[in-house]
Short mmCIF file of N, CA and C and ligand atoms in Angstrom, two decimals:
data_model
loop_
_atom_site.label_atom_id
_atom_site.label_comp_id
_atom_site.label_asym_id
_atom_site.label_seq_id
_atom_site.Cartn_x
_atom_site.Cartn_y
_atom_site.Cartn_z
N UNK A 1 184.57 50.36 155.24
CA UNK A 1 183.24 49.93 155.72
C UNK A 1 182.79 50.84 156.87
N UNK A 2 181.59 51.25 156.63
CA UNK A 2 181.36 52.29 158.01
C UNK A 2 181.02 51.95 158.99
N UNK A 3 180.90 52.11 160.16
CA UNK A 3 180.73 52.39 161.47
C UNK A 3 179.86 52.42 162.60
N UNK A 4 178.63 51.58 162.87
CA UNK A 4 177.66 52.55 163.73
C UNK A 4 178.16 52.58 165.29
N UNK A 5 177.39 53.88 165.57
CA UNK A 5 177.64 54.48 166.69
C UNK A 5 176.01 54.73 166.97
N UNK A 6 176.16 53.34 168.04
CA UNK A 6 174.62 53.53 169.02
C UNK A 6 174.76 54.70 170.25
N UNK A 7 173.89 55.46 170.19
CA UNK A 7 174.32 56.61 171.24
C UNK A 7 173.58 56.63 172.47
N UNK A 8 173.18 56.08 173.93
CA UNK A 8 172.23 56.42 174.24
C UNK A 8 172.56 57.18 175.61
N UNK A 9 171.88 58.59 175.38
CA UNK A 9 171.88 59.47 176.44
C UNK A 9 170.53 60.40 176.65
N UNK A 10 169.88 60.62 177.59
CA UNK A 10 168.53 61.15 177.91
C UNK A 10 168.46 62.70 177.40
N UNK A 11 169.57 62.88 177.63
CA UNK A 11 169.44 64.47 177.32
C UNK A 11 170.56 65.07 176.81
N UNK A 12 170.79 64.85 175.37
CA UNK A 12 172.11 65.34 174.82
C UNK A 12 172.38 67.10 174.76
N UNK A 13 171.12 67.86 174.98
CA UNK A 13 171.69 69.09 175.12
C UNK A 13 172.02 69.43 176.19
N UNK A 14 172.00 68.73 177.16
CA UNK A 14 172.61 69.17 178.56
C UNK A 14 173.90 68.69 178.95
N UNK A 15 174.02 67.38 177.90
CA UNK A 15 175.82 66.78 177.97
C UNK A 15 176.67 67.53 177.36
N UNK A 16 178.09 67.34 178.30
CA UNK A 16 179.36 67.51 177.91
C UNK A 16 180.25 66.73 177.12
N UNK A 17 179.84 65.67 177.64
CA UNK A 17 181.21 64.62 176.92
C UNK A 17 180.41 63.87 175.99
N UNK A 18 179.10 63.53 176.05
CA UNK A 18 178.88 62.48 174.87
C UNK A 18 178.02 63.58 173.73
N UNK A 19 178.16 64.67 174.05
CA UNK A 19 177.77 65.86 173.12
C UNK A 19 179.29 65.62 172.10
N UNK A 20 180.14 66.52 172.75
CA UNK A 20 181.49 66.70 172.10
C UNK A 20 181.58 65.17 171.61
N UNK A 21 181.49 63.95 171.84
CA UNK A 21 182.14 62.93 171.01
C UNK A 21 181.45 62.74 170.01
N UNK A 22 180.14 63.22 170.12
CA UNK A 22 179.34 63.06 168.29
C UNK A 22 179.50 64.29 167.50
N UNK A 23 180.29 65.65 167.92
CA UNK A 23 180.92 66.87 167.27
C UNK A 23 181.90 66.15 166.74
N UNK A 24 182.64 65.39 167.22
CA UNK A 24 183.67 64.83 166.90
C UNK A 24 183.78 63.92 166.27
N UNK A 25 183.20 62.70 166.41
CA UNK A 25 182.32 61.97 165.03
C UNK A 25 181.85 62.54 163.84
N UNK A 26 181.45 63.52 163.78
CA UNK A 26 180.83 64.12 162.76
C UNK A 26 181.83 64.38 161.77
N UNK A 27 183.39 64.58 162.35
CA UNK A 27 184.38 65.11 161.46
C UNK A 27 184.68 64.05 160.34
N UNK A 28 184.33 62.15 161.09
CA UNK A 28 184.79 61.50 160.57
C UNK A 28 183.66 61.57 158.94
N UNK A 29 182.70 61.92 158.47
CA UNK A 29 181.72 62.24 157.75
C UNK A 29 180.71 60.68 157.12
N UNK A 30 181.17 59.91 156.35
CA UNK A 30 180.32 58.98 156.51
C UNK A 30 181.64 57.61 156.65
N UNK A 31 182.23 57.68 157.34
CA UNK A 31 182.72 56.35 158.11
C UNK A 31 182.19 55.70 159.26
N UNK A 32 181.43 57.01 159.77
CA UNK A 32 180.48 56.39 160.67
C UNK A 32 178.76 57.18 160.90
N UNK A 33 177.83 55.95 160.81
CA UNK A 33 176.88 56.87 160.97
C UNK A 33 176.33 56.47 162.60
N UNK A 34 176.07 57.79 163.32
CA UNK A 34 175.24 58.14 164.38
C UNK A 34 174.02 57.63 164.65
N UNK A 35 173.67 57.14 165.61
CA UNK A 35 172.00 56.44 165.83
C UNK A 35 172.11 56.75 166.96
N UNK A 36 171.11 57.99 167.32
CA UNK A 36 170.85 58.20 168.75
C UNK A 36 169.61 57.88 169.50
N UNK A 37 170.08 56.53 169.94
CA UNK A 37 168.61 56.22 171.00
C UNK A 37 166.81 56.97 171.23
N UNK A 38 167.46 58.27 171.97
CA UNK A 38 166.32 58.61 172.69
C UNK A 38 165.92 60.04 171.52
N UNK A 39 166.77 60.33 170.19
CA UNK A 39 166.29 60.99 169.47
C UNK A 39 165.09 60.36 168.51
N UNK A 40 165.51 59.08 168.02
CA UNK A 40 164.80 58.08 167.51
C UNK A 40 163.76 58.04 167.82
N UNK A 41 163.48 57.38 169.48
CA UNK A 41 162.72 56.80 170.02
C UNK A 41 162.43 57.47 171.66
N UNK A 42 161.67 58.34 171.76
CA UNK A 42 161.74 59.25 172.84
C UNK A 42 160.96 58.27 173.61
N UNK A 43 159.52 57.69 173.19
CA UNK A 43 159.21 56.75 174.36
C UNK A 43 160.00 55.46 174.16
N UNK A 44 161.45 55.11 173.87
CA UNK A 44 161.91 53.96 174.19
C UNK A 44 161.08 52.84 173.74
N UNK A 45 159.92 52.61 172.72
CA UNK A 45 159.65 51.69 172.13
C UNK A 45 160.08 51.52 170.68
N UNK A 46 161.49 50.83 170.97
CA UNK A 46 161.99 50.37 169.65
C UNK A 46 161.56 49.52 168.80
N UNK A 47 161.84 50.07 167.25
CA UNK A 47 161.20 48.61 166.23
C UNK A 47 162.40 47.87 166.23
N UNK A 48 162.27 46.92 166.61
CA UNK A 48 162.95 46.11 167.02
C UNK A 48 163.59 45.17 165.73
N UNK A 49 162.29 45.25 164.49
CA UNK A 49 163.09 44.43 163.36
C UNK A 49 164.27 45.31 162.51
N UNK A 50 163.31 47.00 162.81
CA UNK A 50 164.37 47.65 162.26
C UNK A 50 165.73 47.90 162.93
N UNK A 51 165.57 47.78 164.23
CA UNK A 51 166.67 47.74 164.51
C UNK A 51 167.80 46.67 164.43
N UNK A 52 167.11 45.23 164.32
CA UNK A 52 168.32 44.59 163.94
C UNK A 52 168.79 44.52 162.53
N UNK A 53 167.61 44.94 161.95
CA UNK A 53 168.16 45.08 160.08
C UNK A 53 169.59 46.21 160.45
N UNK A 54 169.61 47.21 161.04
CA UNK A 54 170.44 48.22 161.77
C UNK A 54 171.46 47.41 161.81
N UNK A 55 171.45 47.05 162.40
CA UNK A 55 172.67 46.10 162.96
C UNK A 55 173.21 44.99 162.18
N UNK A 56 172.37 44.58 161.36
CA UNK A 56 173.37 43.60 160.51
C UNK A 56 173.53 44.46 159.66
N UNK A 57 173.78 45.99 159.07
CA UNK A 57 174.24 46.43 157.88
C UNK A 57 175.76 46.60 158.42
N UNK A 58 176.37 46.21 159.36
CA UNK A 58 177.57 46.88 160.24
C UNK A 58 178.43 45.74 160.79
N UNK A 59 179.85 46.17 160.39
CA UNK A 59 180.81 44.64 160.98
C UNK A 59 181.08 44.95 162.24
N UNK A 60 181.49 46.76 162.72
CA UNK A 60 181.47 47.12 163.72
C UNK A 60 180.85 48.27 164.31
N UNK A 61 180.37 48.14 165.14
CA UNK A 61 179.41 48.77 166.27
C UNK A 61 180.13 49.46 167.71
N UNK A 62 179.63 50.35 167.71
CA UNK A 62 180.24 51.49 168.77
C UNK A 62 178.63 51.70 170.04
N UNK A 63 179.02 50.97 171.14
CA UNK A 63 177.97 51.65 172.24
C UNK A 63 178.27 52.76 172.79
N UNK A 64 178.41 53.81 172.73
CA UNK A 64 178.35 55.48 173.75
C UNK A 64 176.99 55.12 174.19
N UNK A 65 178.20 56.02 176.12
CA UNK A 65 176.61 56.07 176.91
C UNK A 65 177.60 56.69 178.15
N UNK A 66 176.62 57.50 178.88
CA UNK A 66 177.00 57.71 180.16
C UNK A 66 176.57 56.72 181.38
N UNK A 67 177.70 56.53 181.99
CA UNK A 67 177.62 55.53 183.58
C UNK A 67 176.23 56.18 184.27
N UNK A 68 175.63 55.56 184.37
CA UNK A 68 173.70 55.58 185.31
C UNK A 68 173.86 54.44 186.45
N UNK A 69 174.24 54.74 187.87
CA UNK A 69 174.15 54.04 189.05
C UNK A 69 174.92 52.87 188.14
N UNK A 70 176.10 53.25 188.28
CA UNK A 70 176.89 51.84 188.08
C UNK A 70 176.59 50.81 186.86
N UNK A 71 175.83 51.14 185.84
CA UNK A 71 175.35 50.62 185.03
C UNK A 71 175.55 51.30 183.55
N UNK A 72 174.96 50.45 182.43
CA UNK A 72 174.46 51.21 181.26
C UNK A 72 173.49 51.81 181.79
N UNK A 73 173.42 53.00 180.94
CA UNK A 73 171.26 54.07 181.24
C UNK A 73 170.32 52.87 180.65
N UNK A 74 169.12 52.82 181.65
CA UNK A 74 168.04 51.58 181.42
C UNK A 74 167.98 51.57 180.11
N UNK A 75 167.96 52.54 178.97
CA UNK A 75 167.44 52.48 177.73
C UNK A 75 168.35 51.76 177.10
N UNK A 76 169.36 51.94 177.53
CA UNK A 76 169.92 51.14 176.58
C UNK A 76 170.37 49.19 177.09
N UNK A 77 169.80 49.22 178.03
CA UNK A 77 169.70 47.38 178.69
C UNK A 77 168.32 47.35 177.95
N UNK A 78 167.67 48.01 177.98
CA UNK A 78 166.34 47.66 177.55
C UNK A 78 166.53 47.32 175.99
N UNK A 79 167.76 47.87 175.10
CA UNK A 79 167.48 47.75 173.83
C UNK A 79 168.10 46.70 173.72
N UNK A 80 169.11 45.94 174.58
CA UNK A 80 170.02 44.95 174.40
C UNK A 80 169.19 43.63 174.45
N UNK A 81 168.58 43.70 175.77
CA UNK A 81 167.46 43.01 176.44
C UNK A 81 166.66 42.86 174.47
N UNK A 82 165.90 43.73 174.40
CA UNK A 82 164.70 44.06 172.97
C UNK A 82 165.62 43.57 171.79
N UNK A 83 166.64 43.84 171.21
CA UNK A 83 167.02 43.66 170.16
C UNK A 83 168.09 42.58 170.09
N UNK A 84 168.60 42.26 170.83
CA UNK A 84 169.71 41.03 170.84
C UNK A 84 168.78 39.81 171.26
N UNK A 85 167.63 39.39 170.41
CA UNK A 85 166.46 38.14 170.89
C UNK A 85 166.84 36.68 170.73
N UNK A 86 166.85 36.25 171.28
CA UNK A 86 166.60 34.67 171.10
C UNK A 86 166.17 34.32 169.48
N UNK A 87 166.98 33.69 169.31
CA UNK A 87 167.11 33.08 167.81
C UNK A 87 167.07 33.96 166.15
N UNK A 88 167.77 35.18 167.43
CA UNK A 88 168.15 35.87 166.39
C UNK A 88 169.45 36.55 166.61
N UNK A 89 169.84 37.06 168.04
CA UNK A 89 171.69 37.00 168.22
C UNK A 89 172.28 35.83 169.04
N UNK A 90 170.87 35.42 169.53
CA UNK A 90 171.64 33.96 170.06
C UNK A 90 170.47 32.90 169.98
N UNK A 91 171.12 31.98 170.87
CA UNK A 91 170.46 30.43 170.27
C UNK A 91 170.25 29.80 168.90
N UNK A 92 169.06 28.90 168.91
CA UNK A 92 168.62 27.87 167.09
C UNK A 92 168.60 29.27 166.36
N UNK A 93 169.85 29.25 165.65
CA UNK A 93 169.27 30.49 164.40
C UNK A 93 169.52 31.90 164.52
N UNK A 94 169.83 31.80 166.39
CA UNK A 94 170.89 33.51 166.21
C UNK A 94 172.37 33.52 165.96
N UNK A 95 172.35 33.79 164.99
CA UNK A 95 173.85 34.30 164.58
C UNK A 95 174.14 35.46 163.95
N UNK A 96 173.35 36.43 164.32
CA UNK A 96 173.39 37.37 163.84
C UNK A 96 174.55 38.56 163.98
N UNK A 97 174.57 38.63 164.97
CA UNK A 97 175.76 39.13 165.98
C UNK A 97 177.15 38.52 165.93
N UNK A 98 177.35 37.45 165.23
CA UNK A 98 178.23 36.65 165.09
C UNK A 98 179.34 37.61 164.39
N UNK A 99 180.37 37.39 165.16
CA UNK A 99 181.81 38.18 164.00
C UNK A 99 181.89 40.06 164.08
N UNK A 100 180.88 40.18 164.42
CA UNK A 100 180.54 42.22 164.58
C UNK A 100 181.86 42.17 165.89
N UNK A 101 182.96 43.28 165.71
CA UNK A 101 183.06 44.02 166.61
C UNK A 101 182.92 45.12 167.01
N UNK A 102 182.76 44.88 168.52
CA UNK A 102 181.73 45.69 169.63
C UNK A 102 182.50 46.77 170.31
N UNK A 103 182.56 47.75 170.21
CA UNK A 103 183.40 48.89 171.27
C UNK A 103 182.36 49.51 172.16
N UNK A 104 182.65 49.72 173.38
CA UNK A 104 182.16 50.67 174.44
C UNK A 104 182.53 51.44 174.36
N UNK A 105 182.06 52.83 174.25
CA UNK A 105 182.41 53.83 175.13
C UNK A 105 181.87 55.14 175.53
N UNK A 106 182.45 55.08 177.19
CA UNK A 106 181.75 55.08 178.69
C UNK A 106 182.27 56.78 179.90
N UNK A 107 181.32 57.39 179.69
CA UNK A 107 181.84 58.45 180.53
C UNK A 107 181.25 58.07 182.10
N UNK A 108 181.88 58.79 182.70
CA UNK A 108 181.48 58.47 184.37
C UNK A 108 181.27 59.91 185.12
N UNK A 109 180.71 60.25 185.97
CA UNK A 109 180.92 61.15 186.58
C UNK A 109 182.45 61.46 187.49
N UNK A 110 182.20 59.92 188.35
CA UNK A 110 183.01 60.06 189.05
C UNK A 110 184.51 60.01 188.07
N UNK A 111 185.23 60.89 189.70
CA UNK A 111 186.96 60.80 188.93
C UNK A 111 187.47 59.56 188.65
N UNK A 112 188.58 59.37 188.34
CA UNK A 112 189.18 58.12 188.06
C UNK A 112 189.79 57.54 189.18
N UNK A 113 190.20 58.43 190.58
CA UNK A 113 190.25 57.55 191.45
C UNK A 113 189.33 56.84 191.70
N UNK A 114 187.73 57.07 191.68
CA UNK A 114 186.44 56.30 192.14
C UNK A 114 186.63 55.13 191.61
N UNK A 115 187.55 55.02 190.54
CA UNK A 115 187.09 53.84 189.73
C UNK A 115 188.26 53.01 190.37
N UNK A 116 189.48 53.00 190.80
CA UNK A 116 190.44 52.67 191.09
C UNK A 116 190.75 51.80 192.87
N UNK A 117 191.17 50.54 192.86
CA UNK A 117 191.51 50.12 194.31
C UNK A 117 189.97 49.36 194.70
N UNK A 118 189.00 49.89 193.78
CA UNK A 118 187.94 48.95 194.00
C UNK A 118 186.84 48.40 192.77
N UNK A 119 185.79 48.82 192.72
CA UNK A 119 185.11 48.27 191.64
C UNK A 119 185.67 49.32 190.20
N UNK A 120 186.14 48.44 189.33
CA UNK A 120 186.81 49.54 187.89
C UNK A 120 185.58 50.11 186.68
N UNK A 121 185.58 50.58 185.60
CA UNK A 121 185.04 50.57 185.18
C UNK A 121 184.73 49.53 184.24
N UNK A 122 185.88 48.73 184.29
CA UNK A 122 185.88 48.01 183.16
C UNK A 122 184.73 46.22 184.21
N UNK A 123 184.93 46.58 185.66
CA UNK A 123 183.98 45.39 186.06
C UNK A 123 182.63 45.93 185.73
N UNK A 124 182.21 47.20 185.79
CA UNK A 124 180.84 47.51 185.70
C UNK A 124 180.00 47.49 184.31
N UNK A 125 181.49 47.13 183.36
CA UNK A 125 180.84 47.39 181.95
C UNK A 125 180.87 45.52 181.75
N UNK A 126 181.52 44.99 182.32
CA UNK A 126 181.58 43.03 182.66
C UNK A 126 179.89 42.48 181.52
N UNK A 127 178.71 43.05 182.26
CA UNK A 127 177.80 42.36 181.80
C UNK A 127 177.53 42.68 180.43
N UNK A 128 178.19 43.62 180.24
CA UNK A 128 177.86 44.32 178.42
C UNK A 128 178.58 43.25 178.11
N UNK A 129 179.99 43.06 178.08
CA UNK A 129 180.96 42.60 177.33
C UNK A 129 181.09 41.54 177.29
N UNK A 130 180.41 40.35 178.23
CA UNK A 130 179.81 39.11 178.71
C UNK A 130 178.88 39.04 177.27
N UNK A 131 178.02 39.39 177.70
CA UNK A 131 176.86 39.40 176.66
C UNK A 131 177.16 39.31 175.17
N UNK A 132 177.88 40.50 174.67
CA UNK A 132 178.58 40.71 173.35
C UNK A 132 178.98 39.41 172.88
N UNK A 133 180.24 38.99 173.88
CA UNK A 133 180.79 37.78 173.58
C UNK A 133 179.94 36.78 173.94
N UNK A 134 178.93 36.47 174.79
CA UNK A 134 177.95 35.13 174.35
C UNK A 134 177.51 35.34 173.11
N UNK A 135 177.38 36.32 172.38
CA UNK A 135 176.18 36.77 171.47
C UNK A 135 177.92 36.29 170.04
N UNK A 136 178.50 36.12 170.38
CA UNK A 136 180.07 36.05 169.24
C UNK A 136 180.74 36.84 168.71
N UNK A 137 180.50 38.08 169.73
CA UNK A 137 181.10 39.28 168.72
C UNK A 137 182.58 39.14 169.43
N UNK A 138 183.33 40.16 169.20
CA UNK A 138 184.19 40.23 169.20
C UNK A 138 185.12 41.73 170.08
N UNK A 139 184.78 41.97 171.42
CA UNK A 139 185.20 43.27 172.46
C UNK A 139 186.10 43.72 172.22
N UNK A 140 186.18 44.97 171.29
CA UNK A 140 187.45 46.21 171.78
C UNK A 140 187.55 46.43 173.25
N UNK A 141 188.81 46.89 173.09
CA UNK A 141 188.72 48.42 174.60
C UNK A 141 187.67 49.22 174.27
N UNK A 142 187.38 49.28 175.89
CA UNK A 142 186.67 50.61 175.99
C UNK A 142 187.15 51.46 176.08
N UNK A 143 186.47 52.71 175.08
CA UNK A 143 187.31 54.32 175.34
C UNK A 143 185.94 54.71 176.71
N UNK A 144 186.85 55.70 176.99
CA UNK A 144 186.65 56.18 178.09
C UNK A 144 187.07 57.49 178.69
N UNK A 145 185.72 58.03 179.76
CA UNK A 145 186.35 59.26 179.77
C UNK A 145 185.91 59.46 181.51
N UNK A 146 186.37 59.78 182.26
CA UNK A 146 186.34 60.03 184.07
C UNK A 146 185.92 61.36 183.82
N UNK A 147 184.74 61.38 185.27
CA UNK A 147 185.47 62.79 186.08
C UNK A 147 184.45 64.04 185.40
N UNK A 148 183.27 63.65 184.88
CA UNK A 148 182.50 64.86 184.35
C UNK A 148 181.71 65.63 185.51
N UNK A 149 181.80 64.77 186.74
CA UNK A 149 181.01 65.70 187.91
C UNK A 149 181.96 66.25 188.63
N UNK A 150 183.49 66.54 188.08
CA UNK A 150 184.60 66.63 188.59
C UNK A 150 185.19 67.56 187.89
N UNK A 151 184.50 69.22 187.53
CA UNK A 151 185.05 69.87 186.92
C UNK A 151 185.95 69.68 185.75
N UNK A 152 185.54 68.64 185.24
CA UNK A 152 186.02 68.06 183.74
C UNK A 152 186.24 69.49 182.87
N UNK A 153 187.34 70.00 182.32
CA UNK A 153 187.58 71.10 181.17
C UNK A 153 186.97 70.45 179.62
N UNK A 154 186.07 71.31 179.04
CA UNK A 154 185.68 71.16 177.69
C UNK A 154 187.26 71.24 176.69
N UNK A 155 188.11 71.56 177.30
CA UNK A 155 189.41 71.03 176.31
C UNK A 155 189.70 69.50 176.65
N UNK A 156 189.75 69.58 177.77
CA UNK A 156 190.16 67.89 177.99
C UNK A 156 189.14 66.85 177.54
N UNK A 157 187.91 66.84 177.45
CA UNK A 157 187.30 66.26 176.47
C UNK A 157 186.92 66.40 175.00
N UNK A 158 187.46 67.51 174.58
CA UNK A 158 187.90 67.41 173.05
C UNK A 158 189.00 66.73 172.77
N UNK A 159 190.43 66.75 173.90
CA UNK A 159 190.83 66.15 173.34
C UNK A 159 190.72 64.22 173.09
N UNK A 160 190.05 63.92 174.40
CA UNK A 160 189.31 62.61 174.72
C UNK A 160 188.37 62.11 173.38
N UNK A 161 187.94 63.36 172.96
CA UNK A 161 186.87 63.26 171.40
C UNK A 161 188.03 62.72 170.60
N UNK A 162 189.28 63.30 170.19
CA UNK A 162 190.07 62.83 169.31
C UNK A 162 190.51 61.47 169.65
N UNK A 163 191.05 61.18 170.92
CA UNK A 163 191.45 59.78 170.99
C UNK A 163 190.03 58.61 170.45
N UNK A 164 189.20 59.04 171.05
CA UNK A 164 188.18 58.21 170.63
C UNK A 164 188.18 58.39 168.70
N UNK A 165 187.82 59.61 168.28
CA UNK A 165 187.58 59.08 166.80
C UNK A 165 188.73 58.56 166.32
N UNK A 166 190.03 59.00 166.63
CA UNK A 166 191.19 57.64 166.26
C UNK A 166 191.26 55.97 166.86
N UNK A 167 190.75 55.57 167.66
CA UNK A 167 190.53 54.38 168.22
C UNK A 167 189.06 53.93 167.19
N UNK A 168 188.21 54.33 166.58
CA UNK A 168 187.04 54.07 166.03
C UNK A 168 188.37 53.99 164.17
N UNK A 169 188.88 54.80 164.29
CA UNK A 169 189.23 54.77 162.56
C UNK A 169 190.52 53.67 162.34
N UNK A 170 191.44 53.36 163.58
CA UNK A 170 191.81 52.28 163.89
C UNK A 170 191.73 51.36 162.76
C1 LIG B 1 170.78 59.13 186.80
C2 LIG B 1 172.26 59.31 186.82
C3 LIG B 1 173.05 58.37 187.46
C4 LIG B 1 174.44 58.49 187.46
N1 LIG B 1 175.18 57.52 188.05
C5 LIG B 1 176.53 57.59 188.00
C6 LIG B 1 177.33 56.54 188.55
O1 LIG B 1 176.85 55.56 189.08
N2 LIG B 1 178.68 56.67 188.46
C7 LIG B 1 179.29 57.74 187.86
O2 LIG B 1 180.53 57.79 187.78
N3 LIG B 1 178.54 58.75 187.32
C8 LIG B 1 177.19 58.69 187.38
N4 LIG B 1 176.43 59.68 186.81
C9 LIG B 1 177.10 60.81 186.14
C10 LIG B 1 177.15 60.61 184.64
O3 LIG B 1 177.81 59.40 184.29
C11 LIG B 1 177.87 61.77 183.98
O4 LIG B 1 177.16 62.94 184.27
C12 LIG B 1 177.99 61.58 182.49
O5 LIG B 1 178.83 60.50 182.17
C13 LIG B 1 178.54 62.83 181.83
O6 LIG B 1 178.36 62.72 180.43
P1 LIG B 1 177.58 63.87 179.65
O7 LIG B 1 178.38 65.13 179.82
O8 LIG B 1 177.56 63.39 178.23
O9 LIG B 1 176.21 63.96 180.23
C14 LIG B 1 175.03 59.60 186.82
C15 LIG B 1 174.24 60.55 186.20
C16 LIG B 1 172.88 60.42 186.19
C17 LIG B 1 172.02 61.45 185.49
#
């Protein structure tokens, strides 16, 4: 059964790491198909029915995104916010979302000490994974990758690309 991989990043030709993880996706060929946010939808007004037709063709769902001030990037709260609606992933009649599992995964600038001894990554990703599970899905681990404003090596995130497409083929 294939795969989607929601992608949302503002400017994929200027990324490192969530560039290389859809090079790297790509190997998997149609186990998973790619949906990139802001290629789609450059002004961020999503169709919203199509997108949940999107979403119910899929048992599991992959969020990629880079860390934005401690957060998901607005576009993509905005699509969660837009497409996960009232009485349709939750409340009278949402069950749509019901049973899908949900994977994150989350690059950061900061190194991995930043994340460590105080707020983790895994508290900042809390309201995604909150949500998911009100909504009934079902939370993987997040893959994950530190440290891209931190002289990150384009080998060390290829090889980060592989752990991730083996954690997705899992
Ligand atoms: C607007 C903006 C806000 C950012 N905020 C954070 C942040 O709060 N924490 C962090 O670790 N990195 C932050 N970063 C760095 C990005 O997370 C990092 O550049 C990205 O994950 C690298 O992935 P890429 O190579 O695919 O662009 C921010 C970057 C931008 C553009």
């Amino acid at each position: 059964m294939p795969k989607l991989v929601v992608v949302t990043h503002p400017n994929l030709n200027q990324s490192l790491v969530n560039r290389l993880w859809i090079e790297e996706l790509a190997n998997l060929g149609e186990v998973v198909k790619v949906h990139s946010l802001y290629e789609k939808y450059p002004d961020l007004k999503f169709d919203i029915q199509a997108e949940q037709e999107l979403l119910s063709q899929y048992d599991e769902i992959i969020f990629q995104f880079p860390i934005h001030w401690f957060n998901v990037p607005y576009a993509l709260k905005k699509y969660i916010d837009e497409v996960l609606a009232y009485g349709w992933a939750f409340g009278p009649g949402g069950e749509n979302m019901k049973g899908k599992k949900i994977r994150l995964a989350a690059s950061t600038g900061g190194d991995k000490a930043a994340y460590e001894g105080g707020v983790s990554l895994d508290d900042l990703l809390k309201p995604m994974t909150i949500s998911f599970k009100f909504c009934g899905c079902e939370v993987l681990p997040t893959h994950r990758i530190y440290g891209a404003s931190h002289g990150l090596e384009e080998e060390a995130v290829k090889a980060n690309a592989k752990e991730y497409s083996s954690a997705i083929l899992a």
